[in-house]
Coordinates of N, CA and C in Angstrom, one line a residue:
M204 N 40.0 40.5 -11.5 CA 38.0 41.0 -12.2 C 38.3 42.2 -12.3
S205 N 37.3 42.5 -13.0 CA 37.5 43.9 -13.3 C 36.8 44.5 -12.3
T206 N 37.0 45.5 -13.0 CA 36.7 47.3 -12.0 C 34.8 47.1 -12.4
P207 N 33.5 46.5 -10.9 CA 32.3 47.3 -10.6 C 31.8 48.8 -11.2
S208 N 32.6 49.3 -11.3 CA 31.8 50.8 -11.9 C 31.9 50.5 -13.2
L209 N 33.2 50.1 -13.9 CA 33.0 49.4 -15.3 C 31.2 50.1 -16.5
P210 N 31.0 50.5 -17.2 CA 29.8 50.1 -17.6 C 29.6 49.0 -18.7
L211 N 29.4 48.5 -18.3 CA 28.8 46.8 -20.0 C 29.5 46.8 -21.1
A212 N 28.8 48.3 -21.4 CA 29.4 48.6 -23.2 C 30.3 49.4 -23.2
D213 N 31.3 49.3 -22.4 CA 32.6 49.3 -22.5 C 33.6 48.7 -22.0
L214 N 33.0 47.8 -20.8 CA 34.3 46.7 -21.2 C 33.6 45.2 -22.2
V215 N 32.8 45.0 -22.4 CA 32.1 44.3 -23.8 C 33.3 44.6 -25.0
R216 N 34.1 46.3 -25.5 CA 34.0 46.5 -26.2 C 36.4 46.0 -25.9
Q217 N 36.5 46.3 -24.5 CA 37.5 46.5 -24.5 C 38.0 44.4 -24.3
V218 N 37.4 43.3 -23.6 CA 37.3 41.7 -24.4 C 37.3 41.8 -25.8
R219 N 36.4 42.6 -26.4 CA 36.0 42.1 -27.6 C 38.0 42.0 -28.1
Q220 N 38.4 43.4 -28.3 CA 39.5 43.7 -28.5 C 40.6 43.0 -27.4
S221 N 40.5 42.9 -26.8 CA 41.2 42.0 -26.3 C 41.9 40.6 -26.1
R222 N 40.7 39.7 -25.6 CA 40.1 38.4 -26.0 C 40.4 38.3 -24.6
E223 N 40.6 39.0 -23.7 CA 40.5 38.5 -22.6 C 39.7 38.0 -22.0
Y224 N 39.4 37.3 -22.6 CA 37.0 37.2 -22.5 C 37.2 36.9 -20.2
H225 N 38.1 36.6 -19.4 CA 38.1 36.4 -18.1 C 37.5 37.7 -17.4
R226 N 37.8 38.8 -18.3 CA 37.2 39.6 -17.7 C 35.9 40.1 -17.5
L227 N 35.3 39.3 -18.6 CA 33.9 39.6 -19.0 C 32.9 38.5 -18.1
T228 N 33.0 37.4 -17.9 CA 33.6 36.5 -16.5 C 33.1 36.4 -15.7
D229 N 34.3 36.8 -15.2 CA 34.8 37.6 -13.4 C 33.4 38.9 -13.5
A230 N 33.1 38.7 -14.7 CA 32.0 40.5 -14.0 C 30.8 40.2 -12.8
I231 N 30.8 38.4 -14.0 CA 28.8 37.8 -14.0 C 29.2 37.4 -13.2
P232 N 28.6 38.0 -11.1 CA 28.7 37.4 -10.5 C 28.1 35.3 -10.3
Y233 N 27.2 35.0 -11.2 CA 26.3 34.0 -11.4 C 27.3 33.4 -11.9
T234 N 28.1 33.4 -13.2 CA 29.2 33.0 -14.2 C 30.4 32.2 -13.2
R235 N 30.2 32.8 -12.4 CA 31.5 33.4 -11.4 C 30.9 31.5 -10.7
F236 N 30.3 32.1 -10.4 CA 29.6 31.0 -8.8 C 29.0 29.3 -9.5
V237 N 28.8 29.3 -10.9 CA 28.5 28.3 -11.7 C 29.9 27.5 -12.7
G238 N 30.3 28.4 -12.1 CA 32.0 28.0 -12.9 C 32.0 28.0 -14.2
I239 N 31.1 29.5 -15.2 CA 31.6 29.3 -16.3 C 32.6 30.4 -17.2
G240 N 33.3 29.9 -17.7 CA 34.5 31.1 -19.0 C 34.0 30.8 -20.2
V241 N 34.7 31.7 -21.1 CA 34.9 31.9 -22.4 C 36.1 31.4 -22.6
E242 N 36.9 30.7 -23.3 CA 38.0 30.3 -23.9 C 38.0 30.3 -25.7
N243 N 39.4 30.3 -25.9 CA 39.7 30.6 -26.9 C 39.9 29.2 -27.4
L244 N 39.9 27.6 -28.5 CA 40.3 26.6 -28.1 C 40.4 26.4 -29.3
A245 N 42.2 26.0 -30.2 CA 42.0 26.1 -31.3 C 40.9 27.2 -32.6
G246 N 41.4 28.0 -32.2 CA 40.8 28.1 -32.6 C 39.4 28.9 -33.1
E247 N 38.6 28.2 -32.2 CA 37.2 28.9 -31.6 C 37.0 29.2 -30.0
M248 N 35.8 30.1 -30.7 CA 35.0 30.5 -28.1 C 34.7 30.1 -28.0
L249 N 34.5 28.6 -26.4 CA 34.3 28.5 -26.6 C 33.4 29.1 -24.9
C250 N 33.0 28.4 -24.8 CA 32.2 28.1 -22.9 C 33.4 26.8 -22.4
R251 N 33.3 26.5 -21.5 CA 33.4 26.2 -20.7 C 33.0 26.0 -18.6
M252 N 32.3 25.3 -18.7 CA 31.8 25.1 -17.0 C 32.6 24.1 -16.4
R253 N 33.1 24.1 -15.7 CA 34.1 23.8 -14.5 C 33.9 23.4 -13.9
Y254 N 33.9 21.5 -13.6 CA 33.2 20.8 -13.4 C 33.2 21.0 -11.2
A255 N 32.1 21.3 -10.6 CA 32.3 21.6 -9.4 C 31.4 20.7 -8.2
P256 N 31.3 20.5 -7.2 CA 30.6 19.3 -6.6 C 28.8 20.0 -6.2
H257 N 28.5 20.9 -6.2 CA 27.6 22.1 -6.6 C 26.7 21.6 -7.7
L258 N 27.4 21.5 -8.4 CA 26.3 21.8 -10.1 C 26.3 20.4 -10.0
I259 N 26.3 19.1 -9.4 CA 25.0 18.2 -9.1 C 24.1 18.3 -8.2
G260 N 22.7 17.4 -9.2 CA 21.4 17.3 -9.6 C 21.3 16.3 -9.3
N261 N 22.2 15.2 -9.1 CA 21.1 13.7 -9.0 C 22.7 13.2 -8.1
S262 N 22.6 12.7 -6.8 CA 24.0 12.3 -6.6 C 24.2 10.5 -6.3
I263 N 23.3 10.2 -6.0 CA 22.9 9.0 -7.3 C 24.1 8.2 -9.0
L264 N 23.7 9.4 -9.5 CA 24.4 8.3 -10.9 C 26.1 9.3 -10.1
P265 N 26.3 9.9 -10.2 CA 25.7 11.5 -9.9 C 25.6 11.6 -11.9
A266 N 25.3 13.3 -11.5 CA 24.9 13.4 -12.8 C 24.8 15.6 -12.4
L267 N 24.5 15.9 -13.1 CA 24.9 17.5 -13.1 C 23.9 17.9 -13.0
H268 N 22.8 19.1 -13.1 CA 21.6 19.7 -12.3 C 21.0 20.3 -13.9
G269 N 20.5 19.8 -14.3 CA 20.3 20.5 -15.5 C 19.4 22.3 -15.5
G270 N 19.7 23.0 -14.7 CA 19.2 24.1 -14.3 C 20.8 24.7 -15.0
T271 N 22.2 24.1 -14.2 CA 23.8 24.0 -15.2 C 23.0 24.0 -16.0
L272 N 22.7 23.4 -16.4 CA 22.9 23.1 -17.9 C 22.6 23.5 -19.1
G273 N 21.5 24.4 -18.7 CA 20.9 25.1 -19.5 C 20.9 26.7 -19.0
A274 N 22.6 26.9 -18.0 CA 22.5 27.8 -17.7 C 23.4 28.4 -19.0
L275 N 25.2 27.3 -18.4 CA 25.5 27.5 -20.3 C 24.8 27.1 -20.9
L276 N 24.1 26.5 -21.9 CA 24.0 27.3 -22.8 C 23.3 28.6 -22.7
E277 N 22.1 28.6 -22.3 CA 22.1 30.2 -22.0 C 23.3 31.5 -22.0
S278 N 24.0 31.0 -21.4 CA 25.8 31.7 -20.9 C 26.5 31.8 -22.7
S279 N 26.0 30.5 -22.9 CA 27.1 30.9 -24.5 C 26.7 31.1 -25.6
A280 N 25.6 31.4 -25.6 CA 24.3 32.1 -26.7 C 24.5 33.9 -25.9
I281 N 24.6 33.8 -24.8 CA 25.0 35.8 -24.7 C 26.0 36.2 -24.6
F282 N 27.3 35.2 -24.3 CA 28.0 35.7 -25.0 C 28.9 35.2 -26.4
E283 N 28.9 35.6 -27.4 CA 28.3 35.0 -28.8 C 27.6 36.3 -29.0
L284 N 26.7 36.5 -28.3 CA 25.8 38.1 -29.6 C 26.8 38.7 -28.6
L285 N 27.3 39.2 -27.8 CA 27.9 40.1 -27.0 C 29.6 40.5 -27.7
L286 N 30.2 39.3 -28.3 CA 31.3 39.5 -28.0 C 31.5 39.1 -29.9
K287 N 30.4 38.6 -30.7 CA 30.6 38.8 -31.6 C 30.1 40.1 -32.7
T288 N 28.7 39.7 -32.2 CA 28.2 41.2 -33.3 C 27.7 42.6 -32.0
D289 N 27.5 43.9 -32.6 CA 28.0 44.5 -32.7 C 27.0 45.6 -31.5
T290 N 26.4 44.7 -30.7 CA 25.4 45.0 -29.6 C 26.8 45.4 -28.1
E291 N 25.8 45.8 -27.1 CA 26.2 46.7 -26.3 C 25.8 46.4 -25.1
R292 N 24.3 45.9 -25.6 CA 23.3 45.2 -25.1 C 23.3 44.0 -23.8
V293 N 23.2 43.8 -22.5 CA 23.6 42.1 -22.4 C 21.3 42.0 -23.1
P294 N 21.8 41.2 -24.1 CA 20.5 40.8 -25.2 C 19.7 39.7 -24.0
K295 N 18.7 39.9 -24.4 CA 16.7 39.6 -23.6 C 16.9 38.0 -24.4
V296 N 16.6 36.2 -23.5 CA 16.0 35.8 -24.0 C 14.4 36.3 -24.5
I297 N 14.3 36.3 -25.9 CA 12.6 36.2 -25.9 C 11.6 34.5 -25.6
S298 N 12.1 33.7 -26.5 CA 12.0 32.4 -26.2 C 13.7 31.2 -26.2
T299 N 13.1 30.1 -25.8 CA 14.7 29.0 -25.7 C 13.7 27.4 -25.2
T300 N 14.5 26.6 -26.4 CA 14.7 25.2 -26.2 C 15.2 24.4 -25.7
V301 N 15.1 23.7 -24.5 CA 16.6 23.2 -24.4 C 15.8 21.4 -25.0
D302 N 17.2 21.3 -24.9 CA 16.7 19.8 -25.7 C 18.4 19.1 -24.6
F303 N 17.8 18.0 -23.6 CA 18.3 17.1 -22.6 C 18.8 16.2 -23.2
L304 N 19.9 15.7 -23.7 CA 19.9 14.5 -25.3 C 20.8 14.1 -24.0
R305 N 21.3 13.6 -22.9 CA 21.8 12.0 -21.7 C 22.0 13.2 -20.5
S306 N 23.0 12.3 -19.9 CA 23.3 12.6 -18.7 C 24.5 13.4 -18.9
G307 N 24.5 14.7 -17.8 CA 25.5 15.4 -17.6 C 26.5 14.5 -16.5
K308 N 27.9 14.0 -16.7 CA 28.9 13.1 -15.9 C 28.8 14.4 -14.4
A309 N 30.4 14.2 -13.4 CA 30.7 14.9 -12.8 C 31.9 15.7 -12.8
Q310 N 31.2 16.2 -14.7 CA 33.0 16.6 -15.0 C 33.6 17.7 -15.5
D311 N 34.3 18.3 -16.1 CA 34.0 19.9 -17.3 C 33.4 19.6 -18.4
T312 N 32.3 20.7 -18.6 CA 31.3 20.0 -20.1 C 32.2 21.7 -20.7
F313 N 31.6 22.3 -22.8 CA 31.9 23.0 -23.0 C 30.6 22.4 -23.6
A314 N 30.3 24.7 -24.5 CA 29.7 24.1 -25.8 C 29.8 25.1 -26.1
R315 N 29.4 25.5 -27.2 CA 29.4 26.5 -28.1 C 28.1 26.9 -29.5
A316 N 28.4 27.8 -29.3 CA 27.3 28.4 -30.0 C 27.3 29.4 -31.1
F317 N 26.7 29.5 -32.3 CA 26.0 29.6 -33.1 C 25.0 31.0 -33.6
I318 N 25.0 31.4 -34.1 CA 24.2 33.1 -34.7 C 23.4 32.5 -35.8
T319 N 22.6 31.8 -35.7 CA 21.6 30.6 -37.4 C 20.7 33.1 -37.7
R320 N 20.2 32.5 -37.2 CA 20.2 34.5 -38.1 C 20.0 35.8 -36.8
Q321 N 20.4 37.1 -38.1 CA 21.0 37.7 -36.7 C 20.1 39.1 -37.6
G322 N 19.4 39.9 -37.0 CA 17.6 40.8 -38.1 C 18.9 41.7 -37.3
R323 N 18.4 42.6 -37.5 CA 18.8 44.4 -37.0 C 18.7 44.6 -34.9
R324 N 17.0 44.2 -34.4 CA 16.5 43.3 -33.4 C 16.7 41.8 -32.7
V325 N 16.8 41.2 -33.2 CA 16.9 40.0 -33.4 C 17.6 38.5 -33.2
A326 N 17.8 38.2 -32.6 CA 18.8 36.9 -33.0 C 18.6 35.5 -32.5
N327 N 18.7 34.5 -34.1 CA 18.4 33.3 -33.6 C 19.8 32.8 -32.9
V328 N 19.9 31.0 -32.2 CA 21.3 31.6 -31.6 C 20.6 29.6 -31.4
R329 N 22.0 28.6 -31.4 CA 21.6 27.4 -31.2 C 23.0 27.4 -30.6
V330 N 22.7 26.3 -29.9 CA 24.0 25.9 -28.8 C 24.1 24.6 -28.8
E331 N 25.0 23.7 -29.0 CA 25.3 22.8 -27.8 C 26.7 22.1 -26.7
A332 N 26.5 20.9 -26.5 CA 27.3 21.2 -24.9 C 27.0 19.7 -25.1
W333 N 28.9 19.4 -24.6 CA 28.6 17.9 -24.4 C 30.5 17.8 -23.4
Q334 N 30.6 17.0 -23.8 CA 32.0 16.8 -22.3 C 32.8 16.0 -23.2
D335 N 33.1 14.6 -23.3 CA 34.0 13.2 -23.9 C 33.5 14.1 -25.0
D336 N 33.2 13.6 -25.9 CA 32.9 13.5 -27.2 C 32.2 14.7 -27.6
R337 N 33.3 14.9 -28.6 CA 31.5 17.0 -28.6 C 30.6 15.5 -30.0
T338 N 30.7 15.2 -31.0 CA 30.0 14.3 -31.3 C 28.8 14.2 -30.8
R339 N 29.3 13.9 -29.0 CA 27.5 13.3 -28.6 C 28.0 13.8 -27.5
P340 N 26.8 15.5 -28.4 CA 26.5 15.9 -27.0 C 25.3 16.0 -26.0
I341 N 25.8 16.3 -24.7 CA 24.5 16.1 -23.6 C 23.6 16.9 -23.7
A342 N 23.4 18.0 -24.1 CA 22.5 19.0 -24.2 C 22.2 20.4 -25.8
S343 N 21.3 20.7 -26.3 CA 21.0 21.7 -27.4 C 20.6 22.8 -26.8
S344 N 20.2 23.4 -27.2 CA 19.0 24.5 -27.3 C 19.1 25.6 -28.7
H345 N 18.0 26.1 -28.5 CA 17.9 26.9 -30.0 C 17.0 28.5 -28.9
A346 N 18.0 29.3 -29.5 CA 17.1 30.4 -28.3 C 16.6 32.1 -29.2
L347 N 15.6 32.0 -29.5 CA 15.8 33.4 -29.9 C 16.0 35.3 -28.6
F348 N 16.3 35.8 -29.0 CA 16.6 36.8 -28.0 C 17.2 38.4 -28.6
L349 N 16.8 39.1 -28.4 CA 16.1 40.8 -28.2 C 17.3 41.6 -28.4
L350 N 17.8 42.0 -29.2 CA 19.3 42.4 -28.8 C 19.1 43.9 -29.4
S351 N 18.8 44.4 -28.9 CA 17.6 46.2 -28.5 C 16.8 45.9 -28.6
E352 N 15.6 47.3 -27.9 CA 14.8 47.6 -28.1 C 14.1 48.4 -29.3
P353 N 13.1 48.2 -29.4 CA 12.2 49.2 -31.0 C 12.3 50.9 -30.9

């Protein structure tokens, strides 16, 4: 775990250089609780939400809770912005649209974020989440983030 007293900007700079993504996700209680981590798989940065029983929203199917999928999508976008841009503050969500495309099974879920447009203060990010087959996403989102105050 990272040192709690380490300022976020310093931690982000260190993680950008070291690529020890777990240091950033371990510093955030919610990502630890939900099991969201950042990984470098096959040369690309992906988020993985590790399956745990408390993530189930519909126990009859069983299916992942939509809120956990939304958290994965938003976290993936924020980590993409923190690690691929020079912003040193946590980006603030201005607006987001989530499309739930199919039920999430009781297994690990992956997400990949793409910065589609970035200005000085605002960025647009698209995210897709999948499980077994990347070509069959279970959820996607488009979000607009404030990177810095005017």
